[in-house]
mmCIF file with all atom_site columns, C-alpha atoms in Angstrom:
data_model
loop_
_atom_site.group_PDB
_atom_site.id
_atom_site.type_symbol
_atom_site.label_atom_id
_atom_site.label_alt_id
_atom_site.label_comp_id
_atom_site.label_asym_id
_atom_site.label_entity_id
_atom_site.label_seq_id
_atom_site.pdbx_PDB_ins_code
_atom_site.Cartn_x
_atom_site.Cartn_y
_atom_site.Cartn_z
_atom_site.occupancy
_atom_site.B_iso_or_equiv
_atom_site.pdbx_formal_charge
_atom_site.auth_seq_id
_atom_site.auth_comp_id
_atom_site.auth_asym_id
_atom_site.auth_atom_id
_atom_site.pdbx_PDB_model_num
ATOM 1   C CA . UNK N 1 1   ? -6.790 193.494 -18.138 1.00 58.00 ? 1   UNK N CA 1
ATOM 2   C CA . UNK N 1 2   ? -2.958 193.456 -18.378 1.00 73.00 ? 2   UNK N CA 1
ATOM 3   C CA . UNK N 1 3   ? -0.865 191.589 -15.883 1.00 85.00 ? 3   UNK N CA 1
ATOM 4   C CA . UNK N 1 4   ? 2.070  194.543 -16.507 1.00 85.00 ? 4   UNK N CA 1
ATOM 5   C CA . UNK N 1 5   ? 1.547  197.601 -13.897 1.00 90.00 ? 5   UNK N CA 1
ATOM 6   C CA . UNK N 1 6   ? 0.267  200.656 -16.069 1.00 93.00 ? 6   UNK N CA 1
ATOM 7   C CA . UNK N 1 7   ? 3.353  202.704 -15.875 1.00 92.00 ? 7   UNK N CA 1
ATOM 8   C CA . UNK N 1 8   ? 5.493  199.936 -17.899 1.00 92.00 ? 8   UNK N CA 1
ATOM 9   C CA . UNK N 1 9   ? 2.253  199.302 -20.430 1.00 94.00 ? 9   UNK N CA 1
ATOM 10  C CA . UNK N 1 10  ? 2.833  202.982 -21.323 1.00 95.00 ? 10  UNK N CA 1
ATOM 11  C CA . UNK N 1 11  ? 6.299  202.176 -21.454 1.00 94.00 ? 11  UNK N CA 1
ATOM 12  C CA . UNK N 1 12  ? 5.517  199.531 -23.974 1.00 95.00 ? 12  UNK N CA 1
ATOM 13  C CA . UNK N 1 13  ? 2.720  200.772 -25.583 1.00 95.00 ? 13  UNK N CA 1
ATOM 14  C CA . UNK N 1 14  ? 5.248  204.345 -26.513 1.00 95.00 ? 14  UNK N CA 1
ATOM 15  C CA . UNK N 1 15  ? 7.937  201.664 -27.617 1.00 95.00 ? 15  UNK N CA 1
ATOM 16  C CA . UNK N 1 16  ? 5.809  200.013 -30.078 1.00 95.00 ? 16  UNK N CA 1
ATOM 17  C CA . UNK N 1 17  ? 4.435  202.767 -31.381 1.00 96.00 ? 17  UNK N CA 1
ATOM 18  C CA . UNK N 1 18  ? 7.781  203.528 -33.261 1.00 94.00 ? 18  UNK N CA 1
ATOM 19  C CA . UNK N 1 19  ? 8.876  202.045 -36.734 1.00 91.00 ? 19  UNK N CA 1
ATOM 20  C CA . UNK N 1 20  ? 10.405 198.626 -36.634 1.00 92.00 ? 20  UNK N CA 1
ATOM 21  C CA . UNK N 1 21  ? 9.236  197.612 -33.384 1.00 95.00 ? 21  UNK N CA 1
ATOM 22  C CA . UNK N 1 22  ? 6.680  195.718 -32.818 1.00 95.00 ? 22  UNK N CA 1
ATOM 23  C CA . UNK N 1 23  ? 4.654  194.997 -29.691 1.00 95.00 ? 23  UNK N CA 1
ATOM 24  C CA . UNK N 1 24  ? 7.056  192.110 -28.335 1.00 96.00 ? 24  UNK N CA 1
ATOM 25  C CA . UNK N 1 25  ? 9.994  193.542 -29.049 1.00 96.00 ? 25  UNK N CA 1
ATOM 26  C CA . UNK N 1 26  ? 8.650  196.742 -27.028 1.00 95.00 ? 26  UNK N CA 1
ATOM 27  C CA . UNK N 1 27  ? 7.826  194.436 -23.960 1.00 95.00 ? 27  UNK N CA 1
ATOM 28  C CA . UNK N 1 28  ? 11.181 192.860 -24.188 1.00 96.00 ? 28  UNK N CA 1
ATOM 29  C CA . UNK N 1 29  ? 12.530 196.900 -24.257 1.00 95.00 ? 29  UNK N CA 1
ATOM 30  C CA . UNK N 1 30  ? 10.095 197.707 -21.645 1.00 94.00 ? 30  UNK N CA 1
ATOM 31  C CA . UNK N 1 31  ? 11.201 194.448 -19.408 1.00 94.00 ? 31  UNK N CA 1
ATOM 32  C CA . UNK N 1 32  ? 14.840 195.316 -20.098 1.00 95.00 ? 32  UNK N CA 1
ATOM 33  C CA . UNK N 1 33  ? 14.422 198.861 -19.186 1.00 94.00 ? 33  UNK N CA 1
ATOM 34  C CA . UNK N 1 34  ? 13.633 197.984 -15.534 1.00 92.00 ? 34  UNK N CA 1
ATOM 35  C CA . UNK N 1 35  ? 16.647 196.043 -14.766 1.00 95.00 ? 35  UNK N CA 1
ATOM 36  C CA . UNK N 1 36  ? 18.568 198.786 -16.020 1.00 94.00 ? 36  UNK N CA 1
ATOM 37  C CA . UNK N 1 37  ? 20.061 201.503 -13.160 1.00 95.00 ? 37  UNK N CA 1
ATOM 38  C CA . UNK N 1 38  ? 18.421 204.749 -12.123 1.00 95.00 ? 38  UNK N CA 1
ATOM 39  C CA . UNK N 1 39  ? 21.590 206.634 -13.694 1.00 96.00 ? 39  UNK N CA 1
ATOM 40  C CA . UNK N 1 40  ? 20.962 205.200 -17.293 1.00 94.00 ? 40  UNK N CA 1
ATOM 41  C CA . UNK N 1 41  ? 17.525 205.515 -16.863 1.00 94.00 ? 41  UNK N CA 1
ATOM 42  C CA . UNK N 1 42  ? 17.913 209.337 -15.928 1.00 95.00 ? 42  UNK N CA 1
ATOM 43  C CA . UNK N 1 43  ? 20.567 209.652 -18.760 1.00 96.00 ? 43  UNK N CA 1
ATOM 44  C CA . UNK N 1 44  ? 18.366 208.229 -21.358 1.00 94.00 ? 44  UNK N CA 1
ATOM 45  C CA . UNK N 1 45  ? 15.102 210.045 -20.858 1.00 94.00 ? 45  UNK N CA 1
ATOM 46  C CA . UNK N 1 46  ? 17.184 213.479 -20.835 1.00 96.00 ? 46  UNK N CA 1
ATOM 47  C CA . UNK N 1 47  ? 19.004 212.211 -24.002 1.00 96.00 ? 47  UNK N CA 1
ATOM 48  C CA . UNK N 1 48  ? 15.549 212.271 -25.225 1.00 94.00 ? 48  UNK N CA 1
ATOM 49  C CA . UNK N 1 49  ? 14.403 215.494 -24.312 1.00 96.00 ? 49  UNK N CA 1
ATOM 50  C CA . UNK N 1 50  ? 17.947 217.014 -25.215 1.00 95.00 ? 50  UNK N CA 1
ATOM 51  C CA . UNK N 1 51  ? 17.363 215.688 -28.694 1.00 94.00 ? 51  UNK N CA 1
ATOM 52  C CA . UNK N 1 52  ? 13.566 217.240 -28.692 1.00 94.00 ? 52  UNK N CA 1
ATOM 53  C CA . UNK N 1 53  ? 14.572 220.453 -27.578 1.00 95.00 ? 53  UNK N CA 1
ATOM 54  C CA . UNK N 1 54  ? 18.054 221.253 -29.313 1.00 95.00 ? 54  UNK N CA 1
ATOM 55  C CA . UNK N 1 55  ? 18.036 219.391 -32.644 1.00 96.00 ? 55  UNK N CA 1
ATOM 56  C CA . UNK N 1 56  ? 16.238 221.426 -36.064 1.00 94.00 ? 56  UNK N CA 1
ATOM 57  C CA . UNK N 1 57  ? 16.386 221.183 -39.419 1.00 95.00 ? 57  UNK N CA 1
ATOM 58  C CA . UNK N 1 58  ? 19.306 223.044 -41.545 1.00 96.00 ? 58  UNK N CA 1
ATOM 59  C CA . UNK N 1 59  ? 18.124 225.510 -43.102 1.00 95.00 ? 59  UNK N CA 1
ATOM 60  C CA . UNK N 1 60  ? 19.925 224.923 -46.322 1.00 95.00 ? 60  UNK N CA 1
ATOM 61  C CA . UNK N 1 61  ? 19.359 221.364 -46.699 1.00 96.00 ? 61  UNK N CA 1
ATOM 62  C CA . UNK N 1 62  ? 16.632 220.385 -44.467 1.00 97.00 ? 62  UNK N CA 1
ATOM 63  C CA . UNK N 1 63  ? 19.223 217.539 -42.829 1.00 97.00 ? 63  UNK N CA 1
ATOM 64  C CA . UNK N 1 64  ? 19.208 217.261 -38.643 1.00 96.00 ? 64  UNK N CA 1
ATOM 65  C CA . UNK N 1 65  ? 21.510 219.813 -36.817 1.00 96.00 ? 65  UNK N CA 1
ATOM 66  C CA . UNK N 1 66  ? 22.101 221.466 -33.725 1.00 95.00 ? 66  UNK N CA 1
ATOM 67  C CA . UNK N 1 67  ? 22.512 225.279 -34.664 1.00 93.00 ? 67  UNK N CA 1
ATOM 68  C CA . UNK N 1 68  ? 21.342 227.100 -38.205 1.00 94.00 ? 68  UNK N CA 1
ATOM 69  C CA . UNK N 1 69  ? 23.589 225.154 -40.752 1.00 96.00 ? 69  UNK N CA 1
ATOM 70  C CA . UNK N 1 70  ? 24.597 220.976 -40.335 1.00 96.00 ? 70  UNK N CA 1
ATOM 71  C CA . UNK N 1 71  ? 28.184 219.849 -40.234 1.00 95.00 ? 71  UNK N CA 1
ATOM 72  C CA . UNK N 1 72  ? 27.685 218.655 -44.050 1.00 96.00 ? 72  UNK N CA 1
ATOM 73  C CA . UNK N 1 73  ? 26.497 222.308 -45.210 1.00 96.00 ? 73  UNK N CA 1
ATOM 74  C CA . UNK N 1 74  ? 29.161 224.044 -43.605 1.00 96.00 ? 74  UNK N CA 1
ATOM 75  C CA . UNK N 1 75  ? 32.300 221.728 -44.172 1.00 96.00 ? 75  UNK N CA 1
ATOM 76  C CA . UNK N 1 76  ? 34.224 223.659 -46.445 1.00 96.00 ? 76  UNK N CA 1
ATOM 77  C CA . UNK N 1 77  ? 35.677 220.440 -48.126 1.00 96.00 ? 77  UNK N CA 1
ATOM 78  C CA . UNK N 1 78  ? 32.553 219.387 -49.226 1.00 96.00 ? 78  UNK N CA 1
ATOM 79  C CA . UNK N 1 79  ? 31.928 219.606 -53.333 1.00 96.00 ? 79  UNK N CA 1
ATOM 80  C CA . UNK N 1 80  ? 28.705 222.026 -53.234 1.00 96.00 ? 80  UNK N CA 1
ATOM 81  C CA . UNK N 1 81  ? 28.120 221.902 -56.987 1.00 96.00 ? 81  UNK N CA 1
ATOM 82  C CA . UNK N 1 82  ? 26.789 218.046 -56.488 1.00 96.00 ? 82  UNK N CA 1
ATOM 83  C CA . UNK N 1 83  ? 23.141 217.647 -54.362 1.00 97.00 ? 83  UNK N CA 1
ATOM 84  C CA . UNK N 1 84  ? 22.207 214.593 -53.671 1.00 97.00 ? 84  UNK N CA 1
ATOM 85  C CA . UNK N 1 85  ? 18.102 214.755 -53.325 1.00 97.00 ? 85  UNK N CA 1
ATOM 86  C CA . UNK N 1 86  ? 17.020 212.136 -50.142 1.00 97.00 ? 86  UNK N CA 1
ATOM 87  C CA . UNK N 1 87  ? 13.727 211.592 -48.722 1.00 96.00 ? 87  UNK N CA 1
ATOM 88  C CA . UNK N 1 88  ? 14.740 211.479 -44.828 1.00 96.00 ? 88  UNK N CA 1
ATOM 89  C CA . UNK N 1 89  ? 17.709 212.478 -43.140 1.00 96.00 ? 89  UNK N CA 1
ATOM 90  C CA . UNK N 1 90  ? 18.298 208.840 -41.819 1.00 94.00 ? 90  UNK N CA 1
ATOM 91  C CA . UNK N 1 91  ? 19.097 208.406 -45.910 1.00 95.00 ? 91  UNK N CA 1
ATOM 92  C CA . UNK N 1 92  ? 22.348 210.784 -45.783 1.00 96.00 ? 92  UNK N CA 1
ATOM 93  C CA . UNK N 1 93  ? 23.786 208.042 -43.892 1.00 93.00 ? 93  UNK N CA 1
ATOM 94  C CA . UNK N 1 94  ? 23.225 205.877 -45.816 1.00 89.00 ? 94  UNK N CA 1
ATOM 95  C CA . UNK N 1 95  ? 25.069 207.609 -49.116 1.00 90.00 ? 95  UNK N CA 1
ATOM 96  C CA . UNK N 1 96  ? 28.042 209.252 -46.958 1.00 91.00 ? 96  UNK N CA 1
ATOM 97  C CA . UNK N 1 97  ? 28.872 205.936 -45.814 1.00 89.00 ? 97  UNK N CA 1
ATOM 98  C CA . UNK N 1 98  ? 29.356 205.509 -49.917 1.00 86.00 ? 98  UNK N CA 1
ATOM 99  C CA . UNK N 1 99  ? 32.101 207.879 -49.727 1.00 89.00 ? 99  UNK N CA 1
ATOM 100 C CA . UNK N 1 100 ? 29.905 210.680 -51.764 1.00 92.00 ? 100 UNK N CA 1
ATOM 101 C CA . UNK N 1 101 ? 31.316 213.993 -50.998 1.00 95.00 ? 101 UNK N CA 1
ATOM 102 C CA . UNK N 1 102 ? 28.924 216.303 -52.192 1.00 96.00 ? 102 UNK N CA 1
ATOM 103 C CA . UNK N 1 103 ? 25.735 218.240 -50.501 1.00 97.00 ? 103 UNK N CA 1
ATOM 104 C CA . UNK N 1 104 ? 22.395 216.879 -49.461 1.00 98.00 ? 104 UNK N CA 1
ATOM 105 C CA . UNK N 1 105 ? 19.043 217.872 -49.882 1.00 98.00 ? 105 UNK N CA 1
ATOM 106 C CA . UNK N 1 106 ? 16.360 216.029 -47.276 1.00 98.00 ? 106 UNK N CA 1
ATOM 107 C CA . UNK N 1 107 ? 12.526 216.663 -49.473 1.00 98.00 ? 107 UNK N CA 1
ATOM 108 C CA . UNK N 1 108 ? 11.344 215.110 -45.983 1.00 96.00 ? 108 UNK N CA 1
ATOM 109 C CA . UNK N 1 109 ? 8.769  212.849 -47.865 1.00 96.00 ? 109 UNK N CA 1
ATOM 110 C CA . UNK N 1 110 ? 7.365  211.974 -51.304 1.00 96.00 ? 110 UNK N CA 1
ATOM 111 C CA . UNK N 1 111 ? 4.910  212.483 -53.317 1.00 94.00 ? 111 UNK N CA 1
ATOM 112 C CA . UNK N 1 112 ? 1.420  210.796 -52.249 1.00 93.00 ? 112 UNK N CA 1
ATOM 113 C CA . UNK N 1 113 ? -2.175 212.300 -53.938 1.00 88.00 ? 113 UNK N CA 1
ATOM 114 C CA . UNK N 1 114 ? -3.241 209.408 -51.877 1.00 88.00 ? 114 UNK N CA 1
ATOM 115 C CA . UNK N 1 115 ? -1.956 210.336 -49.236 1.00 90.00 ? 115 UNK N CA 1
ATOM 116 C CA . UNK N 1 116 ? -2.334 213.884 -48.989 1.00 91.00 ? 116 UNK N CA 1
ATOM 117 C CA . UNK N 1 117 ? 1.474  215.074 -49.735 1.00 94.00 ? 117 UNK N CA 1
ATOM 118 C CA . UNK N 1 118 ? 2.016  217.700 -52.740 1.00 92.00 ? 118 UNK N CA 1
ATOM 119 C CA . UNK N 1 119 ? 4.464  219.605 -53.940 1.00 93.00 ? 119 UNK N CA 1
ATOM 120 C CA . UNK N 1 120 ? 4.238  222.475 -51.284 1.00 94.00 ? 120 UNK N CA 1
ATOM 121 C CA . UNK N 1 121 ? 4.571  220.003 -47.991 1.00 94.00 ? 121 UNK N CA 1
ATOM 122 C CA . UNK N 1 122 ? 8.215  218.713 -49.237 1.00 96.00 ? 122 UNK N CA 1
ATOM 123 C CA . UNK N 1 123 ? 11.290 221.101 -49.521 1.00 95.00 ? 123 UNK N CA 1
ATOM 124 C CA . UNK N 1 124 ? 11.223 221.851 -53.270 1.00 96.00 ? 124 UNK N CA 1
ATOM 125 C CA . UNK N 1 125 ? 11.184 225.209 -53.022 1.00 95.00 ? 125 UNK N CA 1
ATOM 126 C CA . UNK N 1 126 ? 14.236 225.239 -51.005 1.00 95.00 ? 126 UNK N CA 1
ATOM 127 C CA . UNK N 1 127 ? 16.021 222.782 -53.204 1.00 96.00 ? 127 UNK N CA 1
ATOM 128 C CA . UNK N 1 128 ? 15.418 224.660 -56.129 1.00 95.00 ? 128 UNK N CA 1
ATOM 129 C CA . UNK N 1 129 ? 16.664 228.304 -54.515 1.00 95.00 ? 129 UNK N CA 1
ATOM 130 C CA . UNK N 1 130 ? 19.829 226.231 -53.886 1.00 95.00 ? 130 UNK N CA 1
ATOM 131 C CA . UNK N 1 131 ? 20.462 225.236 -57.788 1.00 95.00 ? 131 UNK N CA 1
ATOM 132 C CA . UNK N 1 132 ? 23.110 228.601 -58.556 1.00 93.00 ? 132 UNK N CA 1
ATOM 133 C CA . UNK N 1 133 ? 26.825 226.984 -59.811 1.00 92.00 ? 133 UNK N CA 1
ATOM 134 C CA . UNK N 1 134 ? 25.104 223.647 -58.921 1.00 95.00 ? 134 UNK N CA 1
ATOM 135 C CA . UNK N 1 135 ? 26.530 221.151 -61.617 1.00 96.00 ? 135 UNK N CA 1
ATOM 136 C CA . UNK N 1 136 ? 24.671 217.853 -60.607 1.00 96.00 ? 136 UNK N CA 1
ATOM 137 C CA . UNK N 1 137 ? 21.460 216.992 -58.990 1.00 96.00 ? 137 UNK N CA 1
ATOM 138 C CA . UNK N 1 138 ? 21.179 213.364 -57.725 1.00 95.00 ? 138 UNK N CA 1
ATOM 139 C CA . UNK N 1 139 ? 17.488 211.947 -57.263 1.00 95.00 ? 139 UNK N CA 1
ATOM 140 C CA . UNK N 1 140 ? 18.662 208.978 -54.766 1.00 93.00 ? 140 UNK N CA 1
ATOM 141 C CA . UNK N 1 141 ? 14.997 208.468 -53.285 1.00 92.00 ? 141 UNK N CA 1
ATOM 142 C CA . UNK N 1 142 ? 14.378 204.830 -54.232 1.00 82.00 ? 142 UNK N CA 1
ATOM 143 C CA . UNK N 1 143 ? 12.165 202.721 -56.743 1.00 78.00 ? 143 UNK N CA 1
ATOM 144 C CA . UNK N 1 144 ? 8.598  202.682 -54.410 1.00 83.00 ? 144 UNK N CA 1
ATOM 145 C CA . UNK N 1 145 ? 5.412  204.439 -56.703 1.00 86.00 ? 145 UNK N CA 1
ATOM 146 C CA . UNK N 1 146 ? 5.703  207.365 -54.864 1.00 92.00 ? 146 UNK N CA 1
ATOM 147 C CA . UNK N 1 147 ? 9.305  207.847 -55.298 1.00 91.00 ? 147 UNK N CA 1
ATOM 148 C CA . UNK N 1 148 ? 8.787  207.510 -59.106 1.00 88.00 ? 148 UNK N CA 1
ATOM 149 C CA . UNK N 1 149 ? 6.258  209.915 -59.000 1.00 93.00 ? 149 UNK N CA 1
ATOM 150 C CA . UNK N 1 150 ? 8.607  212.431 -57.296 1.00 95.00 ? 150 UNK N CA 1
ATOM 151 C CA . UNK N 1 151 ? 10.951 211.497 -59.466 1.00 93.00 ? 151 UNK N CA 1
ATOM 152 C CA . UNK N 1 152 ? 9.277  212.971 -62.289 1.00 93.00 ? 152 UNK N CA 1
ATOM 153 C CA . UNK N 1 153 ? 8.100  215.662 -61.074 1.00 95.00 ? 153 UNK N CA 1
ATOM 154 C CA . UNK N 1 154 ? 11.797 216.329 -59.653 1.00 96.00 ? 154 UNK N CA 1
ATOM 155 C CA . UNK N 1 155 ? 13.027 215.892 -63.160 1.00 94.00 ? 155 UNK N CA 1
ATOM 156 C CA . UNK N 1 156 ? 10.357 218.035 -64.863 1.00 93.00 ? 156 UNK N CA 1
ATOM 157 C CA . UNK N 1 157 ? 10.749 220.994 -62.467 1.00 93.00 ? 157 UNK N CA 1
ATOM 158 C CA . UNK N 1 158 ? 15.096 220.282 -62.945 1.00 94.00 ? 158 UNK N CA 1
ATOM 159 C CA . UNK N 1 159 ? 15.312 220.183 -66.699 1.00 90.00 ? 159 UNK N CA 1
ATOM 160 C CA . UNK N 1 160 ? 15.092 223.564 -67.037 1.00 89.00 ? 160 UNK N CA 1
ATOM 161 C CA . UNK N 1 161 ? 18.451 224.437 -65.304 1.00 90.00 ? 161 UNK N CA 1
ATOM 162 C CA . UNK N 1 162 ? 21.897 223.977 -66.992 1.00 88.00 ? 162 UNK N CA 1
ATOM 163 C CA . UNK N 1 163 ? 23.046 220.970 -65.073 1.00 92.00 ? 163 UNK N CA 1
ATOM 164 C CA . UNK N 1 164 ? 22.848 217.691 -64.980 1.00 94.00 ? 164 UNK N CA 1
ATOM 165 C CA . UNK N 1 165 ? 20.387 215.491 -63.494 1.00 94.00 ? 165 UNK N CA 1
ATOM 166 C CA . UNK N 1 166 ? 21.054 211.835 -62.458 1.00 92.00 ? 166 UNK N CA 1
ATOM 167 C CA . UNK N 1 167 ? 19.102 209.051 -60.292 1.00 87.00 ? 167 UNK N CA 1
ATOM 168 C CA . UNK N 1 168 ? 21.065 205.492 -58.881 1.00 78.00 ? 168 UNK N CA 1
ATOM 169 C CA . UNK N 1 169 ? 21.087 202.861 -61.607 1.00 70.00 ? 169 UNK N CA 1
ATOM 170 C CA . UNK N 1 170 ? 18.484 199.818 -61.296 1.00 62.00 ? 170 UNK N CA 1
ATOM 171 C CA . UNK N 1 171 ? 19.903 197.065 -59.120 1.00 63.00 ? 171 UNK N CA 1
ATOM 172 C CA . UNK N 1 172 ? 18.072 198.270 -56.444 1.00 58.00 ? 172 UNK N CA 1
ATOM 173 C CA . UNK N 1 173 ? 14.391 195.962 -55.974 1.00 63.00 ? 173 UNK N CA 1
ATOM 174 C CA . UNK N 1 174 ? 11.488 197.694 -57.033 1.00 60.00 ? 174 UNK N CA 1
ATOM 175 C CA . UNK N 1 175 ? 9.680  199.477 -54.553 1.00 63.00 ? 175 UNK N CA 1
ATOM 176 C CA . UNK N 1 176 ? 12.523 198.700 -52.159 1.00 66.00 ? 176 UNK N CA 1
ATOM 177 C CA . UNK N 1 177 ? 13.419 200.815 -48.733 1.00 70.00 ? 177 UNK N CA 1
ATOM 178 C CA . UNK N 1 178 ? 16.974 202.174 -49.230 1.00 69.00 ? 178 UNK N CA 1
ATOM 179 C CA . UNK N 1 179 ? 17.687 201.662 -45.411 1.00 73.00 ? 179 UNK N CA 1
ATOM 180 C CA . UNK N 1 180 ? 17.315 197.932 -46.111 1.00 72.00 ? 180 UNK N CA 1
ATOM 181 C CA . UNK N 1 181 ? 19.650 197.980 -48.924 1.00 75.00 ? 181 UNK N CA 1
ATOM 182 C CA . UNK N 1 182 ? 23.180 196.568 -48.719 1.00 73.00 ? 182 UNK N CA 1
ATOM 183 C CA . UNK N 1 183 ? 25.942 198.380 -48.702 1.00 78.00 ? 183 UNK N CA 1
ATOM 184 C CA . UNK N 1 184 ? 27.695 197.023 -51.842 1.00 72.00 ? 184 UNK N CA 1
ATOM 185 C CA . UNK N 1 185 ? 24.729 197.043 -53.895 1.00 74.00 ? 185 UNK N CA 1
ATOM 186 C CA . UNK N 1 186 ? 24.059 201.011 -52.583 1.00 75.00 ? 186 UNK N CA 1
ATOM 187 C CA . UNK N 1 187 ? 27.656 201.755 -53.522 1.00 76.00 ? 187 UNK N CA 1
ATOM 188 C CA . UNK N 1 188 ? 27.401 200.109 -56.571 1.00 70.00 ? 188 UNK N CA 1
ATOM 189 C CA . UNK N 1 189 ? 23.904 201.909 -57.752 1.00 73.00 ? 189 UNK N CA 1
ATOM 190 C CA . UNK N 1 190 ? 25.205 205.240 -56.187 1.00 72.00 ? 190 UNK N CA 1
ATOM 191 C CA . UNK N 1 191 ? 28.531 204.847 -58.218 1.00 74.00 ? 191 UNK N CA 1
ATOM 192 C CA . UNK N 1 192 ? 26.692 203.890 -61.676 1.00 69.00 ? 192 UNK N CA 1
ATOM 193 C CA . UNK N 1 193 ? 24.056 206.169 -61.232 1.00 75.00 ? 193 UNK N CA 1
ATOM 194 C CA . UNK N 1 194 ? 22.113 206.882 -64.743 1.00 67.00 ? 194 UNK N CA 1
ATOM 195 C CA . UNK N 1 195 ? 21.805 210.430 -66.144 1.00 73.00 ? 195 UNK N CA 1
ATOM 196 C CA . UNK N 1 196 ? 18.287 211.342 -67.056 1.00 70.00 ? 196 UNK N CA 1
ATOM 197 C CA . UNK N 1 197 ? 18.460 214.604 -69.064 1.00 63.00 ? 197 UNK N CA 1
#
């Protein structure tokens, strides 16, 4: 039997159910939450159900938004003829902090027989109806076996098209996270990225 009320277990128990947080950190969360004032309290748990209700996935890219299109797919100063292929939205971050100007494309996943995930549960299809006057097609998914695999089958499905087809140069660990990679060594692979056709 726990020595926390129930209420602030659930708390915890919700906490350390996401990624990256483990069960003490969600106590100390939990713990911190009730010191905190009924206003931020009230503020945050709407936050939360503001972001359930009123945030989708672009339908061009597959990136977070708040109406049809993101900010990225519909800034007109953005070169579309360059896609950058990600795995999660939380990875566009990650590569327009780099500077890249160019368009995104979220698969939302890789590759995983294992696993379960083929082909038709990621956005390929989409990604590919997007290829018209596209020049270059970036696979910036990282080095894990499942983003190799998608990789590959990325580059297979690509070839085809007139353009030109690159993936971040090695420098990056193998089977690495790219949300723990640092930003010099991201720039650095994103800058020197290798063509593969």
């Amino acid at each position: 039997m726990s020595a926390l009320p129930k209420t602030l277990e659930k708390i915890i128990d919700s906490l350390s159910s996401l990624p990256g947080i483990g069960r003490k950190t969600a106590q100390r969360l939990g713990m911190y939450m009730m010191k905190m004032d009924d206003d931020f309290i009230s503020e945050f748990a709407s936050a939360l159900v503001d972001m359930k209700d009123n945030i989708y996935s672009c339908s061009k890219c597959n990136n977070f938004c708040e109406s049809d299109i993101c900010n990225i797919c519909s800034d007109p100063n953005r070169n579309m003829n360059m896609i950058c292929v990600v795995e999660n939205p939380s990875d566009i971050i990650l590569f327009d902090n780099t500077g890249f100007n160019g368009s995104f494309h979220v698969l939302g996943g890789l590759l995983s027989p294992l696993d379960g995930i083929s082909p038709e549960d990621l956005s390929i299809d989409s990604l590919i109806s997007r290829l018209d006057g596209v020049e270059e097609v970036i696979i910036a998914i990282g080095t894990s076996v499942e983003a190799e695999t998608t990789s590959l089958y990325l580059v297979n499905l690509l070839k085809s098209h007139n353009m030109k087809i690159s993936r971040l140069s090695q420098g990056l660990p193998v089977g690495g996270q790219l949300e723990y990679i640092d930003q010099a060594t991201l720039e650095k692979s994103f800058t020197e990225r290798v063509a593969i056709n």
